[in-house]
Coordinates of C-alpha atoms in Angstrom, one line a residue:
Chain B
M1 CA 111.2 136.2 60.9
N2 CA 114.4 136.3 59.2
A3 CA 116.0 133.4 56.7
A4 CA 118.1 131.9 59.7
G5 CA 115.3 132.0 62.0
R6 CA 113.1 129.8 59.1
I7 CA 116.3 127.5 58.6
A8 CA 116.0 127.0 62.6
Q9 CA 112.7 126.1 62.5
D10 CA 112.8 124.3 59.5
R11 CA 115.5 122.2 61.1
A12 CA 113.1 121.8 64.0
G13 CA 110.6 121.0 62.2
L14 CA 112.5 118.1 60.8
A15 CA 113.7 116.6 63.8
V16 CA 110.4 116.3 65.5
R17 CA 108.6 115.1 62.4
E18 CA 111.4 112.2 62.7
S19 CA 111.4 111.8 66.2
L20 CA 107.4 111.4 65.0
A21 CA 108.1 108.7 62.5
G22 CA 110.6 106.7 64.7
R23 CA 107.1 106.7 67.2
R24 CA 105.4 105.2 64.7
N25 CA 107.9 102.4 63.9
R26 CA 108.1 101.3 67.3
S27 CA 104.0 101.5 67.1
V28 CA 104.1 99.0 64.1
A29 CA 106.7 96.8 66.1
A30 CA 104.2 97.2 69.3
G31 CA 101.3 95.8 67.6
V32 CA 102.9 92.6 66.3
F33 CA 103.8 92.0 69.7
L34 CA 100.9 92.8 70.9
G35 CA 99.2 90.4 68.1
Y36 CA 101.8 87.2 69.1
L37 CA 100.5 87.7 73.1
L38 CA 97.7 87.3 71.6
L39 CA 98.2 84.6 69.9
S40 CA 99.7 82.7 72.8
T41 CA 96.6 83.5 74.7
V42 CA 94.0 82.0 72.3
V43 CA 95.9 78.8 72.0
G44 CA 96.3 78.2 75.6
L45 CA 92.5 78.9 76.1
I46 CA 91.8 76.5 73.2
A47 CA 93.6 74.2 74.6
L48 CA 91.9 74.2 77.8
G49 CA 88.2 74.8 76.4
V50 CA 89.2 71.3 74.4
L51 CA 90.0 69.7 77.5
L52 CA 87.1 70.9 79.5
V53 CA 84.6 70.1 77.1
T54 CA 85.7 66.5 76.4
I55 CA 86.1 65.9 79.9
L56 CA 82.6 67.4 80.7
Q57 CA 81.1 65.2 77.9
D58 CA 82.4 62.0 78.9
G59 CA 82.2 62.5 82.6
L60 CA 79.3 64.5 83.4
P61 CA 77.2 61.5 83.0
Y62 CA 78.8 59.5 85.1
L63 CA 78.7 62.6 87.8
D64 CA 76.2 61.4 90.3
A65 CA 75.8 60.2 94.5
M66 CA 76.8 57.2 93.5
L67 CA 80.4 58.6 93.0
F68 CA 80.7 60.7 96.4
T69 CA 79.0 57.5 98.3
N70 CA 80.4 54.5 97.0
S71 CA 84.0 52.7 97.3
P72 CA 86.0 51.5 94.1
S73 CA 85.0 48.3 92.9
A74 CA 85.6 46.3 90.3
N75 CA 82.1 46.6 88.5
P76 CA 82.1 50.2 87.6
E77 CA 78.2 49.8 88.2
R78 CA 78.9 50.4 91.8
A79 CA 82.5 51.8 91.7
G80 CA 82.7 55.4 93.7
A81 CA 85.3 58.0 94.9
R82 CA 84.2 58.1 98.4
P83 CA 87.4 56.8 100.0
A84 CA 89.8 59.3 97.5
I85 CA 88.0 62.1 98.9
I86 CA 87.9 61.6 102.0
A87 CA 91.5 61.0 101.6
S88 CA 92.4 64.5 99.7
I89 CA 90.4 66.1 102.1
L90 CA 92.5 64.4 104.9
V91 CA 95.8 65.6 103.0
A92 CA 94.8 69.4 102.9
V93 CA 93.6 69.5 106.7
V94 CA 97.6 67.8 107.4
L95 CA 99.4 70.1 105.1
I96 CA 97.3 73.1 106.6
A97 CA 98.3 71.5 110.1
T98 CA 102.3 70.9 109.1
A99 CA 103.7 72.7 106.3
L100 CA 101.8 76.0 106.6
P101 CA 102.9 77.5 110.0
I102 CA 106.3 75.7 109.2
A103 CA 106.7 77.4 105.9
V104 CA 104.7 80.8 107.2
G105 CA 106.9 80.5 110.2
T106 CA 110.3 80.4 107.9
A107 CA 109.3 83.4 105.7
V108 CA 108.5 85.7 109.0
Y109 CA 112.0 84.6 110.0
L110 CA 114.2 85.1 107.1
E111 CA 112.2 88.2 106.1
E112 CA 112.2 89.9 109.8
F113 CA 114.4 89.0 111.9
A114 CA 117.2 86.7 110.1
P115 CA 120.2 89.6 110.4
K116 CA 121.3 90.2 106.7
G117 CA 124.3 89.4 104.9
N118 CA 124.7 86.2 107.3
R119 CA 125.9 83.3 105.2
L120 CA 124.2 80.6 106.7
I121 CA 120.9 82.8 106.2
D122 CA 121.8 83.1 102.4
L123 CA 122.2 79.1 102.0
I124 CA 119.6 78.7 103.5
E125 CA 117.7 81.2 101.1
L126 CA 119.2 79.8 98.2
N127 CA 118.5 76.2 99.5
I128 CA 114.8 77.2 99.5
Q129 CA 114.6 78.4 96.1
N130 CA 116.8 75.8 94.4
L131 CA 113.8 73.2 96.3
A132 CA 111.7 74.9 94.4
A133 CA 112.9 73.6 91.6
V134 CA 114.0 69.8 92.5
P135 CA 111.7 68.0 90.5
S136 CA 108.8 65.9 92.4
I137 CA 109.4 62.4 91.9
I138 CA 112.7 63.5 94.0
F139 CA 110.5 64.0 97.1
G140 CA 108.9 61.5 96.5
I141 CA 112.1 59.5 96.7
L142 CA 113.1 61.1 100.2
G143 CA 109.3 59.9 101.4
L144 CA 109.9 56.8 101.1
A145 CA 113.6 56.4 102.5
F146 CA 112.8 59.0 105.3
L147 CA 109.4 58.8 106.5
V148 CA 108.1 54.8 105.0
R149 CA 111.5 52.9 105.7
G150 CA 113.6 55.0 107.8
L151 CA 111.3 56.1 110.4
D152 CA 108.8 52.6 109.4
L153 CA 105.7 55.0 109.3
G154 CA 104.8 52.5 106.4
P155 CA 103.0 53.4 103.0
V156 CA 100.4 55.7 105.2
L157 CA 98.0 58.6 104.3
L158 CA 100.2 61.0 107.2
A159 CA 103.8 59.8 105.4
G160 CA 102.5 60.8 101.7
A161 CA 101.0 64.4 103.6
L162 CA 104.4 64.7 105.1
I163 CA 105.7 64.7 102.2
L164 CA 103.5 66.8 99.7
G165 CA 103.8 69.3 102.6
L166 CA 107.7 69.3 102.2
Q167 CA 107.6 69.7 98.5
M168 CA 104.7 72.6 99.0
L169 CA 107.2 74.6 101.6
P170 CA 109.3 76.4 98.9
T171 CA 106.5 77.5 97.2
V172 CA 104.5 79.0 100.2
I173 CA 107.5 80.2 102.4
I174 CA 108.7 82.1 98.8
A175 CA 105.0 83.7 98.3
S176 CA 105.2 84.6 102.1
R177 CA 108.1 85.6 102.2
E178 CA 106.7 88.4 98.7
A179 CA 103.5 89.1 100.9
L180 CA 105.6 90.2 104.3
R181 CA 108.5 92.0 101.5
A182 CA 105.3 94.0 100.3
V183 CA 104.1 95.2 103.7
P184 CA 105.8 98.9 103.7
D185 CA 109.3 99.7 106.0
S186 CA 107.0 102.4 107.3
V187 CA 104.7 100.0 109.2
R188 CA 107.2 99.2 110.9
Q189 CA 109.3 102.0 111.8
G190 CA 105.9 103.7 112.9
G191 CA 105.4 100.5 115.4
M192 CA 108.8 100.8 116.5
A193 CA 108.8 104.3 116.9
L194 CA 105.9 103.8 119.6
G195 CA 108.3 101.9 121.5
A196 CA 106.3 98.5 120.1
T197 CA 109.5 95.9 120.4
R198 CA 110.1 94.1 116.8
W199 CA 108.1 90.6 117.5
Q200 CA 104.9 93.1 118.8
V201 CA 105.5 94.9 115.7
V202 CA 105.3 91.5 113.1
W203 CA 102.7 89.7 115.5
R204 CA 100.1 93.1 115.5
E205 CA 100.8 94.9 112.5
V206 CA 102.8 93.2 109.4
L207 CA 101.7 89.4 109.3
P208 CA 97.9 90.7 109.8
A209 CA 99.0 93.0 106.8
A210 CA 100.6 90.4 104.7
I211 CA 98.2 87.3 105.4
P212 CA 95.9 88.0 101.9
G213 CA 99.3 87.1 100.6
I214 CA 100.3 84.6 102.4
A215 CA 96.8 83.2 102.2
T216 CA 96.8 83.3 98.4
G217 CA 100.6 81.6 98.2
S218 CA 99.6 78.8 100.1
I219 CA 96.4 78.1 99.1
L220 CA 97.7 77.9 95.4
G221 CA 100.8 75.7 97.2
M222 CA 98.0 73.7 98.5
S223 CA 96.1 72.6 95.2
R224 CA 99.2 71.8 93.0
A225 CA 99.3 69.2 96.5
I226 CA 96.1 68.1 96.1
G227 CA 96.5 67.4 92.4
E228 CA 100.1 66.1 92.8
T229 CA 100.1 62.0 91.9
A230 CA 104.3 61.0 91.0
P231 CA 105.5 61.4 94.9
L232 CA 102.3 59.5 96.3
L233 CA 103.2 56.2 93.8
M234 CA 106.6 56.7 95.3
V235 CA 105.7 56.5 99.0
G236 CA 103.4 53.9 97.8
A237 CA 99.8 55.5 97.9
A238 CA 97.6 52.4 97.6
T239 CA 95.3 52.1 94.5
F240 CA 92.7 50.2 95.6
V241 CA 91.0 51.4 98.8
S242 CA 87.3 50.4 99.5
F243 CA 87.6 52.0 103.0
N244 CA 87.4 54.9 104.8
P245 CA 90.7 56.0 105.2
G246 CA 92.6 57.6 108.7
L247 CA 96.0 59.4 108.8
L248 CA 98.0 56.0 109.8
T249 CA 95.9 53.6 107.0
Q250 CA 96.7 53.2 103.6
Y251 CA 94.9 55.6 101.1
T252 CA 94.1 56.6 97.7
V253 CA 94.2 60.1 96.6
L254 CA 91.8 61.5 93.5
P255 CA 94.6 61.9 91.0
I256 CA 96.0 58.2 91.7
L257 CA 92.1 57.1 91.3
I258 CA 91.7 58.4 88.2
Y259 CA 95.3 57.6 86.9
Q260 CA 94.0 53.7 88.3
W261 CA 90.5 53.6 86.3
I262 CA 91.6 55.5 83.2
K263 CA 93.8 52.3 83.0
L264 CA 91.1 50.0 83.2
P265 CA 89.8 48.2 80.0
Q266 CA 85.9 48.9 80.7
E267 CA 84.9 52.1 78.8
M268 CA 82.5 53.0 82.1
F269 CA 86.3 53.1 84.1
Q270 CA 86.9 56.1 81.3
G271 CA 83.6 57.9 82.2
L272 CA 84.0 57.4 85.8
A273 CA 87.6 59.1 85.6
A274 CA 86.4 61.7 83.3
A275 CA 83.5 62.5 86.4
A276 CA 86.8 62.5 89.0
I277 CA 88.6 64.4 87.5
I278 CA 85.5 67.0 87.7
V279 CA 85.3 66.7 91.1
L280 CA 89.1 67.6 91.6
L281 CA 88.9 70.3 89.0
V282 CA 86.1 71.9 91.3
I283 CA 88.0 71.4 94.4
L284 CA 90.8 73.2 92.5
V285 CA 89.4 75.6 90.8
A286 CA 87.3 76.6 93.8
M287 CA 90.6 76.9 95.6
N288 CA 92.3 79.1 93.3
G289 CA 89.3 81.4 93.0
F290 CA 88.9 81.3 97.2
A291 CA 92.9 82.4 96.8
I292 CA 91.9 84.9 94.0
W293 CA 88.8 86.4 96.0
M294 CA 90.8 87.2 98.9
R295 CA 93.3 89.2 97.2
N296 CA 91.1 91.2 95.5
R297 CA 89.3 91.3 98.8
Y298 CA 91.7 92.8 101.1
E299 CA 94.2 94.3 98.3
R300 CA 95.3 97.0 99.6
K301 CA 97.0 100.6 98.5
W302 CA 99.8 102.1 100.7
Chain W
M1 CA 109.6 97.3 140.5
D2 CA 110.4 96.1 144.3
P3 CA 110.0 99.3 146.0
T4 CA 112.5 97.8 148.8
S5 CA 115.2 97.1 146.4
D6 CA 115.4 100.7 144.9
S7 CA 118.6 101.7 145.9
T8 CA 120.7 98.7 144.2
A9 CA 121.3 98.3 140.7
A10 CA 118.2 99.4 139.1
P11 CA 118.9 99.8 135.4
P12 CA 118.7 104.1 135.2
V13 CA 115.9 104.1 132.8
T14 CA 113.4 102.4 135.5
A15 CA 115.3 104.1 138.3
P16 CA 112.2 105.0 140.6
G17 CA 112.9 108.2 143.4
T18 CA 116.4 108.8 142.2
P19 CA 117.1 112.6 142.6
S20 CA 118.8 113.6 139.3
A21 CA 116.7 113.3 136.6
G22 CA 115.8 110.1 135.5
L23 CA 113.9 108.8 132.8
A24 CA 111.2 107.5 135.0
T25 CA 111.0 110.0 137.3
L26 CA 110.4 112.6 134.2
S27 CA 107.1 114.4 135.2
V28 CA 104.7 117.2 135.1
E29 CA 107.0 119.8 136.6
D30 CA 108.9 118.7 134.1
R31 CA 107.1 119.6 131.1
T32 CA 104.9 122.6 132.5
A33 CA 107.4 124.6 133.3
S34 CA 107.4 127.7 130.0
G35 CA 105.9 130.4 129.3
S36 CA 107.5 133.5 130.2
V37 CA 110.4 131.7 130.9
P38 CA 113.8 132.7 128.3
I39 CA 113.9 129.4 125.9
E40 CA 118.0 129.2 126.9
E41 CA 117.1 129.0 130.9
R42 CA 114.3 125.9 130.4
E43 CA 115.1 122.7 130.8
V44 CA 118.0 120.9 128.6
V45 CA 115.8 117.9 127.3
F46 CA 118.4 116.5 125.2
D47 CA 122.3 117.8 125.7
C48 CA 124.2 116.2 122.5
Q49 CA 128.1 117.0 122.5
G50 CA 130.5 115.8 119.5
V51 CA 127.7 113.5 118.7
G52 CA 128.2 112.0 114.2
V53 CA 127.3 108.9 112.6
R54 CA 128.2 106.6 110.0
Y55 CA 126.5 104.6 108.0
N56 CA 129.1 101.2 106.7
G57 CA 131.7 102.8 107.8
K58 CA 131.0 106.2 106.1
R59 CA 130.4 109.5 107.7
A60 CA 127.0 111.1 107.3
L61 CA 127.4 113.6 110.5
R62 CA 130.2 114.7 112.4
D63 CA 130.6 117.1 115.5
V64 CA 126.8 118.2 116.7
D65 CA 126.9 119.9 119.8
L66 CA 123.1 120.9 120.4
R67 CA 121.1 121.9 123.5
I68 CA 117.3 120.6 123.0
H69 CA 115.1 122.8 125.5
A70 CA 111.8 122.4 127.1
N71 CA 108.3 123.0 126.1
A72 CA 109.7 124.2 122.8
V73 CA 110.0 123.5 119.2
T74 CA 113.3 123.3 117.9
A75 CA 113.7 122.9 114.2
L76 CA 116.3 121.4 112.2
I77 CA 116.8 122.9 108.7
G78 CA 119.7 122.4 105.7
P79 CA 120.2 121.3 102.6
S80 CA 119.6 118.1 101.5
G81 CA 122.3 115.5 102.5
C82 CA 123.1 117.7 105.6
G83 CA 122.6 115.0 108.6
K84 CA 119.6 116.7 109.3
S85 CA 116.8 113.9 109.3
T86 CA 120.3 111.3 110.2
F87 CA 120.4 113.8 113.7
I88 CA 116.8 113.8 114.5
R89 CA 117.0 109.7 114.3
C90 CA 120.0 109.7 116.9
L91 CA 117.9 111.6 119.2
N92 CA 114.9 108.1 119.6
R93 CA 117.7 105.5 118.6
M94 CA 115.5 104.3 115.6
N95 CA 119.2 104.9 113.8
D96 CA 119.3 101.1 116.1
L97 CA 117.2 100.1 113.3
I98 CA 119.9 100.8 110.2
P99 CA 121.6 97.7 109.5
G100 CA 125.0 99.1 109.4
A101 CA 124.9 102.7 111.7
A102 CA 126.9 103.5 114.2
V103 CA 126.1 106.7 116.4
D104 CA 129.1 108.3 118.1
G105 CA 129.8 110.7 120.8
A106 CA 127.3 111.6 123.8
V107 CA 123.5 111.9 123.5
A108 CA 121.8 113.1 127.1
Y109 CA 118.7 113.2 127.6
H110 CA 117.6 114.9 131.0
G111 CA 121.1 114.3 131.9
E112 CA 120.7 110.2 131.0
D113 CA 123.1 108.9 128.1
L114 CA 120.7 107.8 125.7
Y115 CA 123.5 105.2 124.0
D116 CA 124.2 103.4 127.8
P117 CA 124.6 100.1 127.3
Q118 CA 121.8 99.5 129.9
V119 CA 119.3 101.8 128.6
D120 CA 116.6 99.4 126.8
P121 CA 116.1 101.5 122.8
I122 CA 112.0 100.6 123.3
E123 CA 112.3 102.5 126.9
V124 CA 113.7 105.1 124.6
R125 CA 111.1 105.8 122.0
K126 CA 108.5 104.8 124.6
R127 CA 109.1 108.5 126.0
I128 CA 110.7 110.3 122.7
G129 CA 107.6 109.7 119.7
M130 CA 108.2 110.1 116.3
V131 CA 106.5 111.0 113.1
F132 CA 107.7 110.4 109.6
Q133 CA 107.8 112.4 106.0
K134 CA 105.1 110.1 104.6
P135 CA 101.9 109.8 106.7
N136 CA 102.3 106.1 108.1
P137 CA 99.0 104.7 109.6
F138 CA 98.8 101.3 110.2
P139 CA 96.4 99.4 107.8
K140 CA 93.4 99.1 110.2
S141 CA 91.0 100.6 112.2
I142 CA 92.0 104.5 113.1
Y143 CA 90.5 103.3 116.4
D144 CA 93.2 100.0 116.3
N145 CA 95.6 103.1 115.0
I146 CA 96.0 104.9 117.7
A147 CA 95.2 102.5 120.4
F148 CA 98.3 100.5 119.0
G149 CA 100.7 101.8 121.5
P150 CA 99.1 101.8 124.4
R151 CA 98.2 98.4 124.3
V152 CA 101.6 97.1 122.8
L153 CA 102.8 98.9 126.2
G154 CA 100.0 97.5 128.3
M155 CA 98.1 100.9 129.3
K156 CA 94.5 99.0 128.3
D157 CA 93.4 100.9 131.1
Q158 CA 90.4 103.3 129.4
L159 CA 91.6 103.1 126.0
D160 CA 88.6 104.4 124.1
D161 CA 89.2 107.8 126.6
R162 CA 93.1 107.4 125.7
V163 CA 92.2 107.4 122.4
E164 CA 89.3 110.0 122.6
Q165 CA 92.1 112.8 124.4
A166 CA 94.5 111.6 121.5
L167 CA 93.0 112.9 118.6
K168 CA 91.2 115.8 120.6
R169 CA 94.9 116.6 121.3
A170 CA 95.7 116.1 117.5
A171 CA 93.0 118.5 116.6
L172 CA 91.2 115.3 114.6
W173 CA 88.7 113.7 117.4
D174 CA 86.1 116.3 115.5
E175 CA 86.5 115.0 112.4
V176 CA 87.0 111.0 112.8
K177 CA 84.5 110.8 116.1
D178 CA 81.9 109.0 114.4
R179 CA 84.4 106.8 112.4
L180 CA 86.6 105.6 114.2
K181 CA 86.0 102.0 113.5
E182 CA 86.6 103.0 109.6
G183 CA 89.9 102.6 108.4
A184 CA 92.7 104.9 108.8
L185 CA 94.1 104.7 104.6
G186 CA 91.0 106.3 104.0
L187 CA 91.8 109.7 105.5
S188 CA 93.5 112.3 103.4
G189 CA 97.0 112.6 103.6
G190 CA 97.2 116.1 106.3
Q191 CA 93.9 113.6 108.2
Q192 CA 96.5 111.0 108.0
Q193 CA 99.4 113.0 109.3
R194 CA 97.4 114.1 112.3
L195 CA 96.5 110.7 113.3
C196 CA 100.4 109.6 113.6
I197 CA 100.3 112.7 115.6
A198 CA 97.7 111.3 117.7
R199 CA 99.1 107.9 117.8
A200 CA 102.3 109.3 119.2
L201 CA 100.7 111.4 121.7
A202 CA 98.8 108.3 122.9
V203 CA 101.2 106.7 124.6
E204 CA 101.9 109.8 127.3
P205 CA 105.5 111.2 125.0
D206 CA 107.6 113.7 126.5
V207 CA 108.8 114.1 123.2
I208 CA 107.4 114.4 119.8
L209 CA 110.3 114.5 116.8
M210 CA 109.4 115.1 113.4
D211 CA 110.8 114.5 110.5
E212 CA 110.2 116.7 108.0
P213 CA 106.2 115.8 108.8
C214 CA 104.6 118.2 105.9
S215 CA 106.7 117.8 103.1
A216 CA 103.9 115.8 101.3
L217 CA 101.2 117.8 103.1
D218 CA 99.4 120.6 100.9
P219 CA 99.2 124.3 102.2
I220 CA 96.1 123.6 104.0
S221 CA 97.3 120.4 105.9
T222 CA 100.6 122.3 106.6
S223 CA 99.2 124.9 108.2
A224 CA 96.7 122.7 110.4
I225 CA 99.8 120.6 111.4
E226 CA 101.7 123.8 112.4
D227 CA 99.3 125.0 114.6
L228 CA 99.2 121.5 116.3
M229 CA 103.3 121.4 116.7
L230 CA 102.6 125.1 118.4
S231 CA 100.0 123.9 120.8
L232 CA 101.9 121.0 121.7
T233 CA 104.7 123.1 123.6
D234 CA 102.9 123.6 126.5
E235 CA 103.3 119.4 127.0
Y236 CA 105.9 118.4 124.8
T237 CA 109.2 119.4 123.5
V238 CA 108.9 119.3 120.0
V239 CA 111.9 118.5 117.6
I240 CA 110.9 119.2 113.8
V241 CA 112.8 118.9 110.7
T242 CA 112.3 121.3 107.9
H243 CA 112.9 121.6 104.2
N244 CA 110.7 124.9 104.5
M245 CA 112.5 127.5 106.2
Q246 CA 109.6 129.4 106.2
Q247 CA 107.9 126.6 108.8
A248 CA 111.0 127.1 110.8
A249 CA 110.6 130.6 111.1
R250 CA 106.9 129.9 111.6
V251 CA 107.2 127.3 113.8
A252 CA 110.3 127.5 115.8
D253 CA 111.4 128.9 118.7
M254 CA 114.8 127.7 118.3
T255 CA 116.6 126.5 114.4
A256 CA 119.8 124.7 114.5
F257 CA 121.3 125.3 110.6
F258 CA 123.0 122.5 109.1
S259 CA 125.2 122.1 106.4
V260 CA 127.7 119.9 104.2
D261 CA 131.5 119.9 104.6
Q262 CA 133.2 118.2 102.4
G263 CA 136.3 116.8 103.3
E264 CA 140.0 116.5 102.3
T265 CA 139.4 113.1 100.2
G266 CA 136.1 114.6 98.9
A267 CA 133.7 112.8 101.5
R268 CA 130.6 114.7 102.3
C269 CA 129.7 114.9 105.2
G270 CA 127.0 116.4 107.9
V271 CA 127.6 119.0 110.4
L272 CA 126.2 121.7 112.3
V273 CA 127.0 124.8 111.5
E274 CA 124.7 127.2 113.3
V275 CA 121.8 126.7 116.0
D276 CA 120.6 130.3 117.6
R277 CA 116.7 131.3 118.3
T278 CA 114.8 131.4 115.5
E279 CA 114.8 135.3 114.7
R280 CA 118.3 135.8 115.0
I281 CA 119.2 132.8 112.7
F282 CA 117.1 134.3 110.2
T283 CA 117.8 138.6 110.7
N284 CA 121.2 137.9 111.9
P285 CA 123.0 134.7 111.8
A286 CA 126.8 134.5 113.5
N287 CA 127.6 132.4 110.5
E288 CA 127.9 133.4 107.1
R289 CA 127.0 130.3 105.6
T290 CA 123.5 130.9 107.8
E291 CA 123.4 133.6 105.5
A292 CA 124.0 132.4 102.8
Y293 CA 121.4 129.7 103.1
V294 CA 118.8 131.7 105.1
T295 CA 118.8 134.6 102.3
G296 CA 118.4 131.7 99.4
R297 CA 121.7 131.9 98.1
F298 CA 122.5 128.5 98.6
G299 CA 121.0 125.2 98.9

């Protein structure tokens, strides 16, 4: 190799060395960032752990059959959460029967049928996104003005459940749209190319393929609604209900009962509140776990 | 349809008993005319005159005059962006599904105007099946994939037979007969593409359009699909878009060469340069652009 060639090679080598060094600097930055991410995670986990341990310590001694069979009582020895548990289940049923079909229907329409670039459709989409950011107490005020007083439903379980459903709509609509969008267009084209109508393709192919995602979003939306308190206080969920609630009776739900018990002076009620929190947590974790299981079980590779 | 009212204003697509080759009167006789008849003398399935496509006003393809004959493979070749995929999608009105796409010119299918306002694109796609570039089986079982078409079209009698026949026709039956209930996404790419062909065959179409059906497949799967295309011409008319000139040379009876024209305004637009028997396109093309392309000097 001649001198010029050697110089050229050295230059090239230098350039490579520099570029490799540059990568090392970046990897230091990456390490710092990774550390920060780990720290954030640990902070979150510790907070959650402390909360869980405290709740379990306080609540486990009170977590007995009476909690599920008895009604609330001024006597902490006999107090239970049965009406609140029943009401929470009823709320979930109403959500499944009302908000869920409306949300999925909206998502299917917007994603599969709505004309693209239509002003009205754009406005609706914008509104749905904004609705997701509305504070829950505002939904409570709407429920109070429109359902409880406007339609004169009164402070009944149905009114509360409907307002929770309204609050849940944007979450489920957005999640369902994501799920529908994840179904590749090739599936729709394949169906249409066989002479199927758009409706047949949506009903037989796209929707079934999107069901896991829709279900995941729906369950997450529902579990948030089940844990919600503020809008229900607004629409008059009673704090003391000693009978089994129906759709058109007064009611209280678990989060409100917990709130009520914690305010009471007797020490035992604090324990009962902690026990009720455990029940609520188990329900929510079970719902979320089911959503995760469902997502993994039906996850598809396209 | 009420048989007593067939002489009145029945829509052209389903009119029974009309003497001209209405879509519904398409029958076995129409299909089996092949063999030694020279391809130019076989029945004209598609007669395209001045066909063009615009996407949102921008012209992507113009002035295509092309006849596609029955019981033959017609290949559309040409460089990227020459509008060959756009063109093939005119033949079963798949361009209707693309927002902003507009087709002009005339496409006659067995003499009937495909773009007549009375023609239902759904009816068109029943008769003119399509296979896509990337295999796109539905995320369900092999059986349900094939059964989808017959089910949505109400052809539900002897569904098992229909599925079996379609799979046999697509040379896939022996590989999947023991696992019809398993997911179609578990098949290999080549098997998936043959499944998609079987799916198209299950609704008893007249024409199969294939838009680069082998571009995602390995050579062995490609060869299997090519054999399949050749065997399909006894019953079907096959139109294939391909990037692969050797493939066109291997399977096609007729080859149409598309290219890109740069207009005065600099806008690029696809045009049909030449269509002829495949051997002539590859050995003695009339147009020098075709020659430049097939000899590899361009594109």
